Amino acid sequence: MAVFADLDLRAGSDLKALRGLVENAAHLGYSVVAINHVVEFKEKKQEIEKPVAVSELFTTLPMVQGKSRPIKVLTRLTIIVSDPSHCNVLVACTHLDVDLVCITVTEKLPFYFKRPPINVAVDRGVCFELVYSPAIKDSTMRRYTISNALNLMQVCKGKNVIISSAAERPLEIRGPYDVANLGLLFGLSESDAKAAVSTNCRAALLHGETRKTAFGIISTVKKPRPSEADEDSLPACKKAKCEG
Amino acid sequence: MRKVSPTAGGARPAEAPVRRPGGRARGAGGVVSAGTCPTGSRQQEVAATGVQSACARRQMWSALDKMPAPATTYERIVYRNPSEHHYMKVCLEFEDHGVGLNVAQFKQLLISALKDLFGEVAAALPLDVLTYEEKTLSAILRICSSGLVKLWSSLTLLGSYKGKKCAFRVIQVSPFLLALSGNSRELVLD
């Protein structure tokens, strides 16, 4: 079974709060977290803030409760492409080179999801993300979250769905099994709900990694340049080529 | 009250080997001793098998005969219906420490959480607080199995109590109360 992952921790300006958040996530049982930087898309070229370096955040990563490995912290960029209108979602699903499509929960979506672009997205490996921390804060948000989620489930039938918290404070994050139970509320089946916290998250991460590779099979790794003294240690075949 | 085994198809109570009284145990060579010294030819067979001599075996069998057969018998009853109640061990965490609730306020909080998310009908579900510790704000709850998802999700989505931010941490959920007595996550590796 894939490990539990929470792919959306909102990065505030406070490093200490972020540290507390990641420690809390490790204590609750998440093995992988991603720190999310949200950027609004403007027409003119803009400076995207530098993501928080994990090494400066923690000297030793906290251990995941129940496992002997430290938590894995990744970073992630979210771009808001203007208002949630019909055509943007369509474009994002079919053409844009993205891993996740976030479903906004702050307002009732003015359009219904159409089946063809959703199917195209599922085939491409794009996952749909639902966040649950607005549902904790406010009761109107709760209604919007659940109604948007039910809308999505009707069309995509529970495939490729991820649930994550958009937590800014340690108290807004919930344990992985609690989140899987929330998936039941959103209309997922039991196995789909658990996969929404584990398997589908892993699939989205791998999808992100394969974007750098050729068809997900070959990847290039930058090899450190050998110094002058190591000239003699070049592989024999290469040497022969040079001479010949 | 009928004795109920914990899980249908789960561990069976260990059955003591039932020894039929009056029967003779067969030896390793498969030779049954009649109580008297076997005839010469048989003795040779026994010696040929390489096990202990026939006389020693006879002594062993007579000693075993004298032991009383175990009197207890086991009856296995399998209860195939799913469990009626689910038990949850929860802990309430506040942002600032020093907030105290007594049992009545705690139960009121649970019922209001159910009511906020699911309404009056869910708030009327038979929910019991079996134990409550005011110092650590942890409790063991009992809910009927049909209401488990509703209670669990309303606890998950509870954000604040009287304006103070809080979070419910669900530690264990089980259909059996005995399972809540031990928590493998609290074990520490040395």
Coordinates of C-alpha atoms in Angstrom, one line a residue:
Chain A
M1 CA 0.0 0.0 0.0
A2 CA 1.3 3.5 -0.8
V3 CA 2.2 5.7 2.1
F4 CA -0.1 8.5 3.2
A5 CA 0.6 11.9 1.7
D6 CA -0.8 15.4 2.1
L7 CA 0.1 17.4 -0.9
D8 CA -1.0 20.8 0.1
L9 CA 0.4 22.7 3.1
R10 CA 0.1 26.4 2.6
A11 CA 3.3 28.2 3.1
G12 CA 2.8 31.4 5.1
S13 CA 5.6 33.8 5.8
D14 CA 6.3 32.3 9.1
L15 CA 8.9 29.6 9.0
K16 CA 8.2 28.6 12.6
A17 CA 4.6 27.9 11.9
L18 CA 5.5 25.9 8.8
R19 CA 7.9 23.9 10.9
G20 CA 5.2 23.1 13.5
L21 CA 2.9 22.2 10.7
V22 CA 5.3 19.7 9.2
E23 CA 6.0 18.2 12.6
N24 CA 2.3 17.8 13.2
A25 CA 1.9 16.1 9.9
A26 CA 4.7 13.7 10.7
H27 CA 3.1 12.9 14.1
L28 CA -0.2 12.2 12.5
G29 CA 1.2 9.7 10.1
Y30 CA 1.8 11.4 6.8
S31 CA 5.0 10.2 5.1
V32 CA 5.1 12.7 2.3
V33 CA 4.0 16.4 2.4
A34 CA 4.3 19.1 -0.2
I35 CA 4.6 22.8 0.7
N36 CA 2.4 24.7 -1.7
H37 CA 3.2 28.1 -3.0
V38 CA 0.2 29.8 -4.6
V39 CA 0.8 32.4 -7.3
E40 CA -1.8 34.4 -9.1
F41 CA -1.3 34.5 -12.9
K42 CA -0.8 38.0 -14.2
E43 CA -0.3 38.9 -17.8
K44 CA 3.1 40.6 -17.3
K45 CA 6.0 38.5 -16.4
Q46 CA 6.3 38.3 -12.6
E47 CA 8.8 37.2 -10.1
I48 CA 7.8 33.9 -8.5
E49 CA 9.0 33.8 -4.9
K50 CA 11.7 31.4 -4.2
P51 CA 10.4 28.2 -2.6
V52 CA 11.4 27.5 1.0
A53 CA 14.5 25.3 1.0
V54 CA 13.8 22.2 3.0
S55 CA 17.3 22.1 4.5
E56 CA 16.9 25.5 6.0
L57 CA 13.6 24.5 7.5
F58 CA 14.8 21.5 9.3
T59 CA 18.2 20.2 10.2
T60 CA 16.8 16.8 11.0
L61 CA 13.5 15.9 9.5
P62 CA 10.9 14.6 12.1
M63 CA 10.1 10.9 12.1
V64 CA 6.8 9.7 10.8
Q65 CA 4.8 8.1 13.7
G66 CA 4.7 4.4 13.2
K67 CA 7.5 4.2 10.8
S68 CA 11.3 4.5 11.2
R69 CA 11.8 6.8 8.3
P70 CA 11.8 10.6 8.3
I71 CA 9.1 12.5 6.6
K72 CA 9.7 13.5 3.0
V73 CA 9.0 17.2 2.3
L74 CA 8.5 18.4 -1.3
T75 CA 7.6 21.8 -2.7
R76 CA 4.8 22.6 -5.1
L77 CA 3.6 25.5 -7.2
T78 CA 0.0 26.4 -7.8
I79 CA -1.0 28.9 -10.4
I80 CA -4.5 30.5 -10.3
V81 CA -5.5 31.1 -13.8
S82 CA -8.1 33.8 -13.2
D83 CA -11.8 33.1 -12.3
P84 CA -13.0 29.6 -12.4
S85 CA -14.8 29.7 -15.6
H86 CA -15.8 27.0 -18.0
C87 CA -13.1 27.2 -20.7
N88 CA -10.1 27.4 -18.3
V89 CA -10.8 24.1 -16.7
L90 CA -11.3 22.5 -20.1
V91 CA -8.0 23.8 -21.3
A92 CA -6.2 22.8 -18.1
C93 CA -7.5 19.2 -18.4
T94 CA -6.6 18.6 -22.0
H95 CA -3.6 20.7 -22.9
L96 CA -1.7 22.2 -20.1
D97 CA 1.2 20.4 -18.7
V98 CA 0.0 20.0 -15.1
D99 CA -0.2 17.3 -12.6
L100 CA -3.1 18.4 -10.5
V101 CA -6.3 20.4 -11.1
C102 CA -7.5 22.0 -7.9
I103 CA -11.3 22.3 -7.5
T104 CA -12.0 25.6 -5.8
V105 CA -14.2 25.4 -2.9
T106 CA -14.6 29.1 -2.0
E107 CA -17.6 29.5 -4.2
K108 CA -20.2 27.5 -5.9
L109 CA -18.9 26.5 -9.3
P110 CA -20.9 28.3 -12.0
F111 CA -20.6 25.5 -14.4
Y112 CA -21.1 21.8 -14.5
F113 CA -18.2 19.5 -15.3
K114 CA -18.5 17.9 -18.7
R115 CA -17.5 14.3 -19.1
P116 CA -15.3 14.4 -22.2
P117 CA -12.5 16.7 -20.9
I118 CA -12.6 15.0 -17.5
N119 CA -12.1 11.6 -19.2
V120 CA -9.2 13.1 -21.2
A121 CA -7.6 14.3 -18.0
V122 CA -8.0 10.9 -16.3
D123 CA -6.3 9.2 -19.3
R124 CA -3.4 11.7 -19.2
G125 CA -2.9 11.0 -15.5
V126 CA -4.0 14.4 -14.2
C127 CA -5.5 14.2 -10.7
F128 CA -8.3 16.4 -9.3
E129 CA -7.7 17.9 -5.9
L130 CA -10.2 18.7 -3.2
V131 CA -9.2 20.6 -0.1
Y132 CA -11.0 20.3 3.2
S133 CA -9.6 23.0 5.5
P134 CA -12.1 25.6 4.4
A135 CA -14.8 23.2 5.5
I136 CA -13.3 23.2 9.0
K137 CA -13.4 27.0 9.3
D138 CA -16.7 28.1 8.0
S139 CA -20.1 26.5 7.5
T140 CA -20.9 28.1 4.2
M141 CA -17.6 26.8 2.9
R142 CA -18.6 23.4 4.1
R143 CA -21.7 23.5 1.9
Y144 CA -19.7 24.6 -1.1
T145 CA -17.0 22.0 -0.6
I146 CA -19.4 19.2 -0.4
S147 CA -21.5 20.3 -3.3
N148 CA -18.5 20.9 -5.6
A149 CA -17.1 17.5 -4.5
L150 CA -20.4 15.7 -5.2
N151 CA -20.6 17.4 -8.6
L152 CA -17.1 16.2 -9.5
M153 CA -17.8 12.7 -8.3
Q154 CA -20.9 12.4 -10.5
V155 CA -18.7 13.0 -13.6
C156 CA -15.4 11.4 -12.8
K157 CA -16.8 8.5 -10.8
G158 CA -14.1 8.8 -8.1
K159 CA -11.1 8.1 -10.3
N160 CA -7.9 10.2 -9.9
V161 CA -9.2 12.2 -6.9
I162 CA -6.9 13.5 -4.2
I163 CA -8.0 15.1 -0.9
S164 CA -5.6 17.4 0.9
S165 CA -5.7 20.0 3.5
A166 CA -4.8 23.6 2.7
A167 CA -3.6 23.9 6.2
E168 CA -1.8 27.0 7.5
R169 CA -1.9 26.1 11.1
P170 CA -1.1 22.8 12.8
L171 CA -4.7 22.5 14.1
E172 CA -6.2 22.5 10.6
I173 CA -4.6 19.3 9.5
R174 CA -6.4 16.0 10.2
G175 CA -5.1 12.4 10.4
P176 CA -5.1 10.2 7.2
Y177 CA -7.9 7.9 8.3
D178 CA -10.1 10.9 9.2
V179 CA -9.5 12.3 5.7
A180 CA -10.3 9.0 4.2
N181 CA -13.6 9.1 6.1
L182 CA -14.3 12.5 4.7
G183 CA -13.9 11.0 1.2
L184 CA -16.9 8.9 2.0
L185 CA -18.8 12.1 2.7
F186 CA -17.8 13.5 -0.6
G187 CA -19.3 10.5 -2.5
L188 CA -16.3 8.3 -2.9
S189 CA -16.4 4.5 -2.2
E190 CA -14.4 3.2 0.7
S191 CA -11.5 2.0 -1.4
D192 CA -11.5 5.1 -3.5
A193 CA -11.5 7.3 -0.4
K194 CA -8.4 5.6 1.0
A195 CA -6.7 5.7 -2.4
A196 CA -7.4 9.5 -2.4
V197 CA -5.0 9.9 0.5
S198 CA -2.4 7.4 -0.6
T199 CA -2.3 5.8 -4.0
N200 CA -3.5 8.7 -6.1
C201 CA -1.1 11.1 -4.3
R202 CA 1.8 8.8 -5.2
A203 CA 0.5 8.7 -8.8
A204 CA 0.4 12.4 -9.0
L205 CA 4.0 12.7 -7.7
L206 CA 5.3 10.2 -10.2
H207 CA 3.4 12.0 -12.9
G208 CA 5.4 15.1 -11.9
E209 CA 8.6 13.2 -12.1
T210 CA 8.0 11.8 -15.5
R211 CA 7.5 15.2 -17.0
K212 CA 11.2 15.5 -17.0
T213 CA 11.7 12.2 -18.7
A214 CA 11.1 10.8 -22.2
F215 CA 7.9 8.9 -21.9
G216 CA 8.6 8.0 -18.3
I217 CA 11.4 5.6 -19.2
I218 CA 14.6 7.5 -19.7
S219 CA 15.8 10.3 -17.5
T220 CA 19.0 12.2 -17.6
V221 CA 21.1 12.8 -14.5
K222 CA 23.8 15.5 -14.3
K223 CA 27.0 13.7 -13.6
P224 CA 29.7 15.6 -11.7
R225 CA 32.7 16.5 -13.9
P226 CA 35.8 14.5 -13.1
S227 CA 38.8 16.6 -12.2
E228 CA 42.1 16.6 -14.2
A229 CA 43.7 13.9 -12.1
D230 CA 41.0 11.4 -13.0
E231 CA 41.7 11.5 -16.7
D232 CA 43.3 8.1 -16.5
S233 CA 40.2 6.6 -15.0
L234 CA 38.1 7.2 -18.1
P235 CA 36.4 4.0 -19.2
A236 CA 38.5 2.1 -21.7
C237 CA 35.9 2.2 -24.5
K238 CA 35.9 6.0 -24.5
K239 CA 39.7 6.1 -24.5
A240 CA 39.7 3.8 -27.5
K241 CA 37.3 6.1 -29.3
C242 CA 39.5 9.1 -28.7
E243 CA 42.6 7.4 -30.0
G244 CA 40.8 5.9 -33.0
Chain B
M1 CA -26.3 -15.4 27.9
R2 CA -24.6 -17.2 25.1
K3 CA -20.9 -17.2 24.9
V4 CA -19.9 -15.3 21.9
S5 CA -16.6 -15.8 20.1
P6 CA -14.9 -12.6 19.1
T7 CA -14.9 -12.7 15.3
A8 CA -16.7 -14.9 13.0
G9 CA -14.1 -17.1 11.4
G10 CA -11.4 -15.7 13.6
A11 CA -9.2 -17.5 16.2
R12 CA -10.7 -20.7 17.5
P13 CA -10.3 -21.5 21.2
A14 CA -7.6 -24.0 21.6
E15 CA -9.1 -27.5 21.8
A16 CA -7.4 -29.9 24.1
P17 CA -6.7 -33.2 22.4
V18 CA -9.5 -35.4 23.4
R19 CA -8.3 -38.8 24.5
R20 CA -10.8 -41.6 24.1
P21 CA -10.6 -43.5 27.4
G22 CA -9.9 -47.2 27.1
G23 CA -8.1 -47.0 23.8
R24 CA -4.5 -47.9 23.4
A25 CA -2.1 -45.4 21.9
R26 CA -0.3 -46.8 18.9
G27 CA 3.5 -46.9 19.2
A28 CA 5.9 -45.6 16.6
G29 CA 6.3 -48.9 15.0
G30 CA 2.5 -49.3 14.7
V31 CA 2.5 -52.3 16.9
V32 CA -0.3 -52.6 19.3
S33 CA 0.6 -54.2 22.6
A34 CA -2.0 -56.5 24.0
G35 CA -0.7 -56.1 27.5
T36 CA 1.3 -59.3 27.6
C37 CA 4.8 -59.8 26.4
P38 CA 4.7 -60.2 22.6
T39 CA 5.7 -63.4 21.0
G40 CA 9.2 -64.0 20.0
S41 CA 8.7 -63.1 16.3
R42 CA 7.0 -59.9 17.1
Q43 CA 9.7 -59.0 19.5
Q44 CA 12.2 -59.4 16.8
E45 CA 10.2 -57.0 14.6
V46 CA 10.1 -54.5 17.3
A47 CA 13.8 -54.8 17.8
A48 CA 14.3 -54.4 14.1
T49 CA 12.4 -51.1 14.0
G50 CA 15.0 -49.6 16.3
V51 CA 12.6 -48.0 18.8
Q52 CA 12.6 -48.6 22.5
S53 CA 12.1 -52.1 23.6
A54 CA 8.5 -53.5 23.9
C55 CA 8.7 -53.7 27.6
A56 CA 9.5 -50.1 28.0
R57 CA 6.7 -49.1 25.7
R58 CA 4.3 -51.3 27.6
Q59 CA 5.3 -49.5 30.8
M60 CA 4.7 -46.1 29.1
W61 CA 1.3 -47.1 27.8
S62 CA 0.2 -48.4 31.2
A63 CA 1.3 -45.2 32.8
L64 CA -0.7 -43.1 30.3
D65 CA -3.7 -45.3 30.9
K66 CA -3.7 -44.4 34.5
M67 CA -3.8 -40.6 33.8
P68 CA -7.3 -39.2 33.8
A69 CA -8.7 -38.0 30.5
P70 CA -9.3 -34.3 30.3
A71 CA -12.8 -33.5 31.4
T72 CA -13.4 -30.1 29.7
T73 CA -14.9 -30.0 26.3
Y74 CA -15.0 -26.9 24.1
E75 CA -18.0 -25.6 22.3
R76 CA -17.5 -23.1 19.5
I77 CA -20.3 -20.6 18.9
V78 CA -19.9 -18.3 15.9
Y79 CA -21.9 -15.1 15.8
R80 CA -22.2 -14.0 12.2
N81 CA -24.0 -10.7 12.6
P82 CA -21.8 -7.6 12.5
S83 CA -21.1 -5.8 15.7
E84 CA -23.9 -3.5 16.9
H85 CA -21.7 -0.7 18.3
H86 CA -18.4 0.9 17.3
Y87 CA -16.1 2.3 19.9
M88 CA -13.8 5.4 19.3
K89 CA -11.0 6.7 21.4
V90 CA -10.7 10.4 20.8
C91 CA -8.7 13.3 22.1
L92 CA -9.6 16.9 21.9
E93 CA -6.7 19.3 21.2
F94 CA -7.0 23.0 21.7
E95 CA -4.7 25.7 20.3
D96 CA -4.1 27.3 23.7
H97 CA -3.7 25.1 26.6
G98 CA -5.7 25.6 29.8
V99 CA -9.1 25.1 28.4
G100 CA -11.2 22.7 30.5
L101 CA -14.4 20.9 29.7
N102 CA -16.5 18.7 32.0
V103 CA -18.3 15.7 30.8
A104 CA -21.6 17.5 30.1
Q105 CA -19.9 20.2 28.1
F106 CA -18.0 17.5 26.1
K107 CA -21.2 15.6 25.2
Q108 CA -22.9 18.9 24.3
L109 CA -20.0 19.6 22.0
L110 CA -20.3 16.3 20.3
I111 CA -24.0 16.7 19.8
S112 CA -23.7 20.2 18.4
A113 CA -21.0 18.9 16.0
L114 CA -23.4 16.2 14.7
K115 CA -26.2 18.7 14.5
D116 CA -24.1 21.3 12.5
L117 CA -23.2 18.8 9.9
F118 CA -26.1 16.3 9.7
G119 CA -29.0 17.9 11.5
E120 CA -31.4 16.9 14.2
V121 CA -31.8 13.3 13.2
A122 CA -28.1 12.6 13.5
A123 CA -27.9 14.6 16.8
A124 CA -30.5 12.1 18.2
L125 CA -28.3 9.1 17.5
P126 CA -27.6 7.0 20.6
L127 CA -24.1 8.2 21.5
D128 CA -22.5 7.4 24.8
V129 CA -19.4 8.8 26.4
L130 CA -18.0 5.7 28.2
T131 CA -15.0 7.3 29.8
Y132 CA -13.7 10.9 30.0
E133 CA -10.5 12.3 31.4
E134 CA -10.7 16.0 32.0
K135 CA -7.0 16.5 32.3
T136 CA -6.1 15.1 28.9
L137 CA -9.5 15.8 27.3
S138 CA -9.6 12.2 26.0
A139 CA -12.6 10.0 25.9
I140 CA -14.0 6.7 24.7
L141 CA -17.2 7.0 22.8
R142 CA -19.8 4.4 21.8
I143 CA -22.0 4.8 18.7
C144 CA -24.2 2.4 16.9
S145 CA -22.5 1.1 13.8
S146 CA -24.8 2.8 11.3
G147 CA -23.9 6.2 12.7
L148 CA -20.1 5.7 12.7
V149 CA -19.4 7.6 9.5
K150 CA -21.6 10.5 10.5
L151 CA -20.0 10.9 13.9
W152 CA -16.5 10.5 12.6
S153 CA -16.9 13.0 9.8
S154 CA -18.6 15.5 12.1
L155 CA -15.7 15.2 14.6
T156 CA -13.2 15.7 11.7
L157 CA -14.9 18.8 10.5
L158 CA -15.3 20.4 13.9
G159 CA -13.2 23.6 14.0
S160 CA -13.9 25.6 17.1
Y161 CA -15.5 25.5 20.5
K162 CA -16.9 28.8 21.9
G163 CA -14.6 30.8 19.6
K164 CA -11.5 28.8 20.5
K165 CA -9.8 26.8 17.8
C166 CA -9.7 23.1 18.4
A167 CA -9.2 19.8 16.7
F168 CA -10.4 16.3 17.4
R169 CA -7.7 13.6 17.1
V170 CA -9.2 10.2 16.6
I171 CA -6.8 7.7 18.1
Q172 CA -8.5 4.4 17.6
V173 CA -11.7 3.1 16.1
S174 CA -12.8 -0.5 16.7
P175 CA -16.0 -2.6 16.8
F176 CA -14.6 -4.2 20.0
L177 CA -14.0 -2.4 23.2
L178 CA -11.2 -4.7 24.1
A179 CA -9.2 -3.6 21.2
L180 CA -9.0 -0.1 22.6
S181 CA -7.0 -1.3 25.6
G182 CA -3.8 -1.6 23.6
N183 CA -2.4 0.8 21.0
S184 CA 0.6 -0.3 19.0
R185 CA 1.4 3.2 18.0
E186 CA 2.3 4.0 21.6
L187 CA 5.0 1.3 21.6
V188 CA 8.4 2.8 21.6
L189 CA 11.4 1.2 19.8
D190 CA 14.4 0.9 21.9

